[in-house]
Short mmCIF file of C-alpha atoms in Angstrom, two decimals:
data_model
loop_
_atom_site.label_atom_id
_atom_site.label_comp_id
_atom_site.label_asym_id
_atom_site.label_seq_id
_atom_site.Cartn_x
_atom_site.Cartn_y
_atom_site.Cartn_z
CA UNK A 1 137.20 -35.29 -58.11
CA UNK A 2 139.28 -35.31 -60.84
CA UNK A 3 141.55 -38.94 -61.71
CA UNK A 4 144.21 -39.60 -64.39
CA UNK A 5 144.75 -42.97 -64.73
CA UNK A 6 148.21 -43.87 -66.75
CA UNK A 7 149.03 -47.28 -68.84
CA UNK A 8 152.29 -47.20 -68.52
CA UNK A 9 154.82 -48.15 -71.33
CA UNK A 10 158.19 -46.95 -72.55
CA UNK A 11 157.36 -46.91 -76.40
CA UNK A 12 154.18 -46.04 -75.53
CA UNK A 13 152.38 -44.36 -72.26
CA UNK A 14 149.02 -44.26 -72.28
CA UNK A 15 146.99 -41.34 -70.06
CA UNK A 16 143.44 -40.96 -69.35
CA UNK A 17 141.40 -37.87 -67.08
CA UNK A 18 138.14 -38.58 -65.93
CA UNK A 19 135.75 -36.89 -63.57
CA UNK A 20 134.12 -38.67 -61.26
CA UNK A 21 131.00 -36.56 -59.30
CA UNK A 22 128.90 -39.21 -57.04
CA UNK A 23 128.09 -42.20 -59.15
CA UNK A 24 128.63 -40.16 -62.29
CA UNK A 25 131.84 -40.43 -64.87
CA UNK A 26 132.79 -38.14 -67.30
CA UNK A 27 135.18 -38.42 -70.04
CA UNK A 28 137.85 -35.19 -69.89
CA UNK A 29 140.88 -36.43 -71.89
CA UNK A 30 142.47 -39.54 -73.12
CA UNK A 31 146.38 -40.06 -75.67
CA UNK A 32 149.18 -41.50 -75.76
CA UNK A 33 152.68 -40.14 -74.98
CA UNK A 34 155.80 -41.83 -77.56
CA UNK A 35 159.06 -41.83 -76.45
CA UNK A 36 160.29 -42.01 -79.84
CA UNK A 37 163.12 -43.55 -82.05
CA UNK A 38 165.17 -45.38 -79.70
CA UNK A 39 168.56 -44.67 -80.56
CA UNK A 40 168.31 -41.61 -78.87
CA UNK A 41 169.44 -43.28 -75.44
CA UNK A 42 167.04 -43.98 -72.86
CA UNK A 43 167.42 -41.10 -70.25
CA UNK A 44 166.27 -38.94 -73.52
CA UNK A 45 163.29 -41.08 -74.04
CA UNK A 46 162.62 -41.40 -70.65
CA UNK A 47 162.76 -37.38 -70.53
CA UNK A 48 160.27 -37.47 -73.24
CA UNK A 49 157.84 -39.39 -71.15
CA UNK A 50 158.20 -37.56 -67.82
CA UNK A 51 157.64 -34.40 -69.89
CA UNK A 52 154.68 -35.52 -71.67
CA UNK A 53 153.12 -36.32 -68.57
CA UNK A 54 154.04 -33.06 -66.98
CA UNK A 55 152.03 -31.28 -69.49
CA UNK A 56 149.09 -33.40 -69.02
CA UNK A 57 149.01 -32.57 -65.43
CA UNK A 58 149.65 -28.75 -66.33
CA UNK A 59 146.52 -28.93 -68.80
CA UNK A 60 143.89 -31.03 -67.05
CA UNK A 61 144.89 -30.67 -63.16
CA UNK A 62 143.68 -33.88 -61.98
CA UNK A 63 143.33 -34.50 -58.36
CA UNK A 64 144.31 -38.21 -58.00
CA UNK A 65 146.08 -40.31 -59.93
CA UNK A 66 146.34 -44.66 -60.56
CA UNK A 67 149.08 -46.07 -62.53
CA UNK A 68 148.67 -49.71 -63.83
CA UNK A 69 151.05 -52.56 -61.97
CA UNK A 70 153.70 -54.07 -63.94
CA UNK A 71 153.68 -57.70 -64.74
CA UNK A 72 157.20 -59.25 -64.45
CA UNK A 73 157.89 -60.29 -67.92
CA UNK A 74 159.63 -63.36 -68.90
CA UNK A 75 162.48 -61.10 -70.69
CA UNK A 76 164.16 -59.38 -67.67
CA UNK A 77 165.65 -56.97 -69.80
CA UNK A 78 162.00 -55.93 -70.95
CA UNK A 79 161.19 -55.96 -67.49
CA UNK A 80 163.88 -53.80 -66.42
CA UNK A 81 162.94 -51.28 -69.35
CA UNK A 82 159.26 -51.35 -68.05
CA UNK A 83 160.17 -50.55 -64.69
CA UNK A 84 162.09 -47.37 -65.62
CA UNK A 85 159.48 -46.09 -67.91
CA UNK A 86 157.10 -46.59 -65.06
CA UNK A 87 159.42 -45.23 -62.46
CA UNK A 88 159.93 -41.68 -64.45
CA UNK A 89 155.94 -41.38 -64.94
CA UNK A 90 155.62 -41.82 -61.49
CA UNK A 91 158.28 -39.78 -60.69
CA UNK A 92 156.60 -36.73 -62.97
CA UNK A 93 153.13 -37.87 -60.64
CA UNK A 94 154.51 -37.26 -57.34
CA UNK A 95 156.94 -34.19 -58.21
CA UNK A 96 153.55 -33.19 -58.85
CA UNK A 97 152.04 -33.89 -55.42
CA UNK A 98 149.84 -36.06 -56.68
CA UNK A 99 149.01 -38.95 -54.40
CA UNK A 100 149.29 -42.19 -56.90
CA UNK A 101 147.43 -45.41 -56.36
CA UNK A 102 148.62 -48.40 -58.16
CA UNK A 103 146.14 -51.66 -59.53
CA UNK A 104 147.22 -54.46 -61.35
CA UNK A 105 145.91 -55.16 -64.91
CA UNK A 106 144.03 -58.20 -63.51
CA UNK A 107 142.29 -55.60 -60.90
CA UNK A 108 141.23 -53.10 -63.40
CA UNK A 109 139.52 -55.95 -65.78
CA UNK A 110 137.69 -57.29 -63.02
CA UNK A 111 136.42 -53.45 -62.20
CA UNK A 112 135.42 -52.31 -65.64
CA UNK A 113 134.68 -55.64 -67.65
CA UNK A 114 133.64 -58.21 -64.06
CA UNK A 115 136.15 -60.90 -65.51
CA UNK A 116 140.62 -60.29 -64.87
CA UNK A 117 140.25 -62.97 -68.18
CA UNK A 118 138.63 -59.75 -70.52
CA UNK A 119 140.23 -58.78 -73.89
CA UNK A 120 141.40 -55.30 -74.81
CA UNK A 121 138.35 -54.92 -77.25
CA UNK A 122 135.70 -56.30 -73.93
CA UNK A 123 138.07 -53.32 -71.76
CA UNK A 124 137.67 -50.81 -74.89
CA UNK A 125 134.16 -51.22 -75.22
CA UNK A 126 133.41 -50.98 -71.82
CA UNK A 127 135.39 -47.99 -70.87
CA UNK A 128 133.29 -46.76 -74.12
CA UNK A 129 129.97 -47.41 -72.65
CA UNK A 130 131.01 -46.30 -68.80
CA UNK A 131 131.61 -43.10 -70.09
CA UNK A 132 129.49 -42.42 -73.09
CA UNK A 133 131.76 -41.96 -75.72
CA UNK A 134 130.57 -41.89 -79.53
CA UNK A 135 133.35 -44.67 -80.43
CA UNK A 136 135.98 -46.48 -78.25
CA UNK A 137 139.32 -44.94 -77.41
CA UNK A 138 142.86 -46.66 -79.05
CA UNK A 139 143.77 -49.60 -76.64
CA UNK A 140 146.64 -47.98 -74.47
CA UNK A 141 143.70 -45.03 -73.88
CA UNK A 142 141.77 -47.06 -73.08
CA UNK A 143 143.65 -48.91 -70.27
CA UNK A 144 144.86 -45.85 -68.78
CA UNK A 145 141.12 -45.02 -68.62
CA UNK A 146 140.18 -48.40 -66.95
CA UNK A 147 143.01 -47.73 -64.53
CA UNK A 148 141.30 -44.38 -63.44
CA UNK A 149 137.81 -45.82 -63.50
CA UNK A 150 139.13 -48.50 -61.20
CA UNK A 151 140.65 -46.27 -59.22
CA UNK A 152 137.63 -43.89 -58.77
CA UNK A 153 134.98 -46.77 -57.85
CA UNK A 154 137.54 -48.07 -55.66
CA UNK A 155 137.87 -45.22 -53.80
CA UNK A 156 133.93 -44.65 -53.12
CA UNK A 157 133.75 -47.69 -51.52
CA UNK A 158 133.92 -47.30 -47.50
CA UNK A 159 136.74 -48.71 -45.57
CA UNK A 160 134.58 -51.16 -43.19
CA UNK A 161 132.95 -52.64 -46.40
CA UNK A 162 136.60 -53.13 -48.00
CA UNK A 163 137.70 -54.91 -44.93
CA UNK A 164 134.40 -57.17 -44.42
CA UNK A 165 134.86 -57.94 -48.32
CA UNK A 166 138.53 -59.29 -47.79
CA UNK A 167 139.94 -62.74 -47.08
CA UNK A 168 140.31 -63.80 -43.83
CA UNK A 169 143.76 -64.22 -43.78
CA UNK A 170 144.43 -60.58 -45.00
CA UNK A 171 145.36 -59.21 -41.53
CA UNK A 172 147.96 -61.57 -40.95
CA UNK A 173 150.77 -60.39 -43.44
CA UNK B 1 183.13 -29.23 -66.12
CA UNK B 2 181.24 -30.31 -62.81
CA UNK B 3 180.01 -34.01 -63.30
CA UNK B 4 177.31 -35.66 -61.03
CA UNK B 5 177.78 -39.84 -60.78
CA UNK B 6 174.65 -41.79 -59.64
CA UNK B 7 174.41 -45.20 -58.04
CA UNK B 8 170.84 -45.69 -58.38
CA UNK B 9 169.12 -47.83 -55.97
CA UNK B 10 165.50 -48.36 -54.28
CA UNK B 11 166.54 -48.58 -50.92
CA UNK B 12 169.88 -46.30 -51.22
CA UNK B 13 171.16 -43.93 -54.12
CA UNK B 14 174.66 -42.92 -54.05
CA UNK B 15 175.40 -39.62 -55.49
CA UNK B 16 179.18 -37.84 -56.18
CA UNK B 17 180.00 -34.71 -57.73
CA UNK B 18 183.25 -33.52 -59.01
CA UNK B 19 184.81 -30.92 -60.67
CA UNK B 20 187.45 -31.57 -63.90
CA UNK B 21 190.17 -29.38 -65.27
CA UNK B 22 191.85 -30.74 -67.68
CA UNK B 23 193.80 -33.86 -65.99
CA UNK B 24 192.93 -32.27 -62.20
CA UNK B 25 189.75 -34.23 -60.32
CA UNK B 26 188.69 -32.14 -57.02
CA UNK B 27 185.85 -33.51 -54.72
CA UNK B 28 183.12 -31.54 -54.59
CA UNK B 29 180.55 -33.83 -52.70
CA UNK B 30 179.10 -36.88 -52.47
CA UNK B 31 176.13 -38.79 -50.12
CA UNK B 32 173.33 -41.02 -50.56
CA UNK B 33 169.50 -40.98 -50.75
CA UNK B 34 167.46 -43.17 -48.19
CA UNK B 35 164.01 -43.68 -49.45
CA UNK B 36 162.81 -44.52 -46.14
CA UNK B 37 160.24 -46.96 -44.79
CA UNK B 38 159.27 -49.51 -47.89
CA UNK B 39 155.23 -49.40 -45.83
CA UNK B 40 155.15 -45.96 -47.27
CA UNK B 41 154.22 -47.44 -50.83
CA UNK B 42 156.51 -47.27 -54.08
CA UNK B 43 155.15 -43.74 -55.59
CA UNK B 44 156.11 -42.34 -52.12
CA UNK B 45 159.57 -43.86 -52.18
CA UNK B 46 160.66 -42.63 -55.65
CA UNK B 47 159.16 -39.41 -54.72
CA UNK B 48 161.62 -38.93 -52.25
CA UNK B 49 164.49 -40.48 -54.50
CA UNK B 50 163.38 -37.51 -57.12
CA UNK B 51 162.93 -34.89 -54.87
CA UNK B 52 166.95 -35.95 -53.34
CA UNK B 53 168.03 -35.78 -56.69
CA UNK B 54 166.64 -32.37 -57.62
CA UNK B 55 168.33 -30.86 -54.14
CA UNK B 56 171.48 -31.89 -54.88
CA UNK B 57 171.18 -30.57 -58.66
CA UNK B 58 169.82 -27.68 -57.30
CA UNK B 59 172.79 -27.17 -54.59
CA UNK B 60 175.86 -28.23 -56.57
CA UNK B 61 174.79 -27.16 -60.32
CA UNK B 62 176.33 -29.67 -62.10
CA UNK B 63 177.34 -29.40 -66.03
CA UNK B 64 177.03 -33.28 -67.06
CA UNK B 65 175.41 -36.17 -65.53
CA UNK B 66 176.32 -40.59 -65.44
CA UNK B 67 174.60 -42.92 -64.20
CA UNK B 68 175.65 -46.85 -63.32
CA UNK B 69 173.60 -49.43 -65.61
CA UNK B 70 171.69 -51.89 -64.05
CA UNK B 71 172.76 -55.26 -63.90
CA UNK B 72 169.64 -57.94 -64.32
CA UNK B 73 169.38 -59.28 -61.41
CA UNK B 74 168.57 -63.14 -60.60
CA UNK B 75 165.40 -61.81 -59.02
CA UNK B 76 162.71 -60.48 -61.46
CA UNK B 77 161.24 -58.28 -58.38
CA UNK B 78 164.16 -56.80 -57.65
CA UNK B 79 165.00 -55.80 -61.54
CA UNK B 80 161.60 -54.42 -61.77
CA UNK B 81 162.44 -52.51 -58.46
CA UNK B 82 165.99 -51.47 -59.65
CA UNK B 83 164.91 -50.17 -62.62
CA UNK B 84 161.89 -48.05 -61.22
CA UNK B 85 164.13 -46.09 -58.47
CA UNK B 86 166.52 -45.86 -61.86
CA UNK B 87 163.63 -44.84 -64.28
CA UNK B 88 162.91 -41.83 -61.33
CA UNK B 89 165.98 -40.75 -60.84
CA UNK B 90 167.21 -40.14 -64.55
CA UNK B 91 163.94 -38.26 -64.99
CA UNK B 92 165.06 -35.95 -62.00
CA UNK B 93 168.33 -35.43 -64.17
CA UNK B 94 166.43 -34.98 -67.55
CA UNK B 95 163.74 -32.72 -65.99
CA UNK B 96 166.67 -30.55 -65.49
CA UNK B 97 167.80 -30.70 -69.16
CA UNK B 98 171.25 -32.71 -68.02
CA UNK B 99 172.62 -35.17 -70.57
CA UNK B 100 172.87 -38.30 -69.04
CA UNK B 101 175.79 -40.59 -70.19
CA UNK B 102 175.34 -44.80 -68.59
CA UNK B 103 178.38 -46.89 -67.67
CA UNK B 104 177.71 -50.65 -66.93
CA UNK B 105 179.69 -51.42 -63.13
CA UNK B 106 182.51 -53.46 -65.21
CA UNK B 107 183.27 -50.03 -67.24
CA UNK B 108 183.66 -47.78 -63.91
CA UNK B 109 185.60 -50.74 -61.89
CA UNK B 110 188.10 -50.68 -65.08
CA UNK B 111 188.48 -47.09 -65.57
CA UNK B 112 189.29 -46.98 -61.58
CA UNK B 113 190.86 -49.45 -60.32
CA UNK B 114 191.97 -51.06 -63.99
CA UNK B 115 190.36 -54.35 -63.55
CA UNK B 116 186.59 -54.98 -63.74
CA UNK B 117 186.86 -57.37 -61.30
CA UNK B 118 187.63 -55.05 -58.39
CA UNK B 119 186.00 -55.44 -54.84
CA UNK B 120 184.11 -52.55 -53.58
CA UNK B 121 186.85 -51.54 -51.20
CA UNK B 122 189.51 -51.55 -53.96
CA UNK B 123 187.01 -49.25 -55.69
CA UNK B 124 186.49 -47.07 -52.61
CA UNK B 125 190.33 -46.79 -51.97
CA UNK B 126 190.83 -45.81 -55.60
CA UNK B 127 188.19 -43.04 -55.36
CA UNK B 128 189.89 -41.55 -51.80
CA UNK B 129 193.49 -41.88 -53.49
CA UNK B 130 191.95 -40.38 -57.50
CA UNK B 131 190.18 -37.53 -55.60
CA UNK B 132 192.89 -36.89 -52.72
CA UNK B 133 190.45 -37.33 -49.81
CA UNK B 134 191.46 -38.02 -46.02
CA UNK B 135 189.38 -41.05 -45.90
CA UNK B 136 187.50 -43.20 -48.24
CA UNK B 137 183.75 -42.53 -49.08
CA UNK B 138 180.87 -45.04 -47.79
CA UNK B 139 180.28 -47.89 -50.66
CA UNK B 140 176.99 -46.36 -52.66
CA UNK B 141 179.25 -42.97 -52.33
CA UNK B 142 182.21 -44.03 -53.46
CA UNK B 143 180.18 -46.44 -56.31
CA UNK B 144 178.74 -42.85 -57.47
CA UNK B 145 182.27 -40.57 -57.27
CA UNK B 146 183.40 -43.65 -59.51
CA UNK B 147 180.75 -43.33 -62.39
CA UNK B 148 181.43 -39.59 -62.71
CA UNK B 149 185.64 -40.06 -62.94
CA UNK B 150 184.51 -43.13 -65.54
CA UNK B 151 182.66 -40.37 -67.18
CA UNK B 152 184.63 -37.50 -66.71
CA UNK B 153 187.93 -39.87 -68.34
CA UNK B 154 186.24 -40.85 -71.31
CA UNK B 155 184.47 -37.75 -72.17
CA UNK B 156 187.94 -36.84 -72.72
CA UNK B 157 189.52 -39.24 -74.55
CA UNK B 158 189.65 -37.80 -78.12
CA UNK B 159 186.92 -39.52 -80.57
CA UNK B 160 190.33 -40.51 -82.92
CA UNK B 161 191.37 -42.54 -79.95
CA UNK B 162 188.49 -44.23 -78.88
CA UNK B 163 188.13 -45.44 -83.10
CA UNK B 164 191.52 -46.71 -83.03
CA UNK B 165 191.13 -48.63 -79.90
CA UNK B 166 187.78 -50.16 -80.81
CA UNK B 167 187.41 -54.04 -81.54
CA UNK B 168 187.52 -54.50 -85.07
CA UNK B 169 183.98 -55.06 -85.05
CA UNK B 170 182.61 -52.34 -83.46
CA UNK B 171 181.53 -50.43 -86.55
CA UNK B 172 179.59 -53.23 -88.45
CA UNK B 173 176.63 -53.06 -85.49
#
């Protein structure tokens, strides 16, 4: 099965395509999209985005796909530009008909470092060592990596385990 | 010059499209796009947003695209939720090499009904009389028919005019 996992970012989106066989990772493909100078107008760097992930998908043909959850920054207008950027990069994902899971930044730590409190270098070096690489990937790689790592051990593990693993009060929302 | 206007919205995107020559506005259609069921996930939801987009671009052909700005809302969720369903639509337009011009609410409300101030049946009254229909259009509608006659109106207003009428301090920024 084939992930991409994206760190998304409207300067800066970062992508990462792993496969995942059994227990087994490998390392396929890892960058950053910029949207460029921006007084060209949002929809035109959003359109830069959407089509940078397009040709990722048209390149490596991944399977799944796990996009990082925004945090709700204390600048709403930062927050606002966040969510569009995310919402075209999903919106190149599903015109895709890619199913997309999303994990919060707090989620993937835990999954590739054990700890939601690990630094960028702890996530780098990790998603280095998970997947054998010769030196660690740039830090928004490296993310979208972690995302897609997250998302592929998350999705080996069975339902009735997930369900005896969560809080007790989980059924009642 | 056939202009598409877009309310963008999570829940509900009004669209409008109408043609100009020279002073003349005719209807050409207008609607909304339901994302559906919020239990179906976000990706799913702006899926369908994009994919209602792309039909009507695909049906009506338009020349030139607006779009409403987002206002921050009080609510940080609901920014970061306004902006994603705006984020996937614009990429919808852009994927489809439209330019994209954005109007803030106040903008459209002055252009039609000459007060930014206007209620949202003022606005929808306007749009019936501006566009000669038998009855007025349904709010996210008419919100959407609005942004494109903004659009269409100032795209024509000579670049001469628009200087002169500038605050004095537009050009220092």
């Amino acid at each position: 099965m084939r992930w991409i996992g994206i760190d998304p970012g409207l300067r800066t989106t970062g992508f990462g395509v792993i496969d995942v066989n059994g227990q087994k990772l490998s390392y396929v493909a890892s960058g950053t999209i910029e949207s460029g100078d921006p007084d060209q107008g949002l929809p035109v760097r959003l359109g830069i985005l959407y089509a940078g992930i397009k040709e990722v998908l048209e390149t490596y043909h991944p399977e799944q796909a796990a996009i990082e959850e925004v945090f709700l920054n204390v600048n709403p207008r930062s927050t606002l530009m966040l969510g569009q950027a995310r919402g075209a990069v999903i919106a190149a994902l599903v015109s895709d008909k890619l199913p997309v899971a999303e994990y919060s930044a707090l989620r993937v730590k835990q999954s590739i470092v054990g700890t939601g409190r690990a630094t960028k270098p702890q996530v780098q070096e990790m998603v280095k060592r998970l997947l054998r690489l010769s030196r660690a990937p740039g830090t928004d790689a490296a993310d979208a990596l972690g995302v897609a790592i997250c998302a592929a051990h998350h999705a080996q593990i069975p339902k009735a385990i997930t369900t005896a693993l969560a809080p007790k009060n989980s059924s009642k929302k």
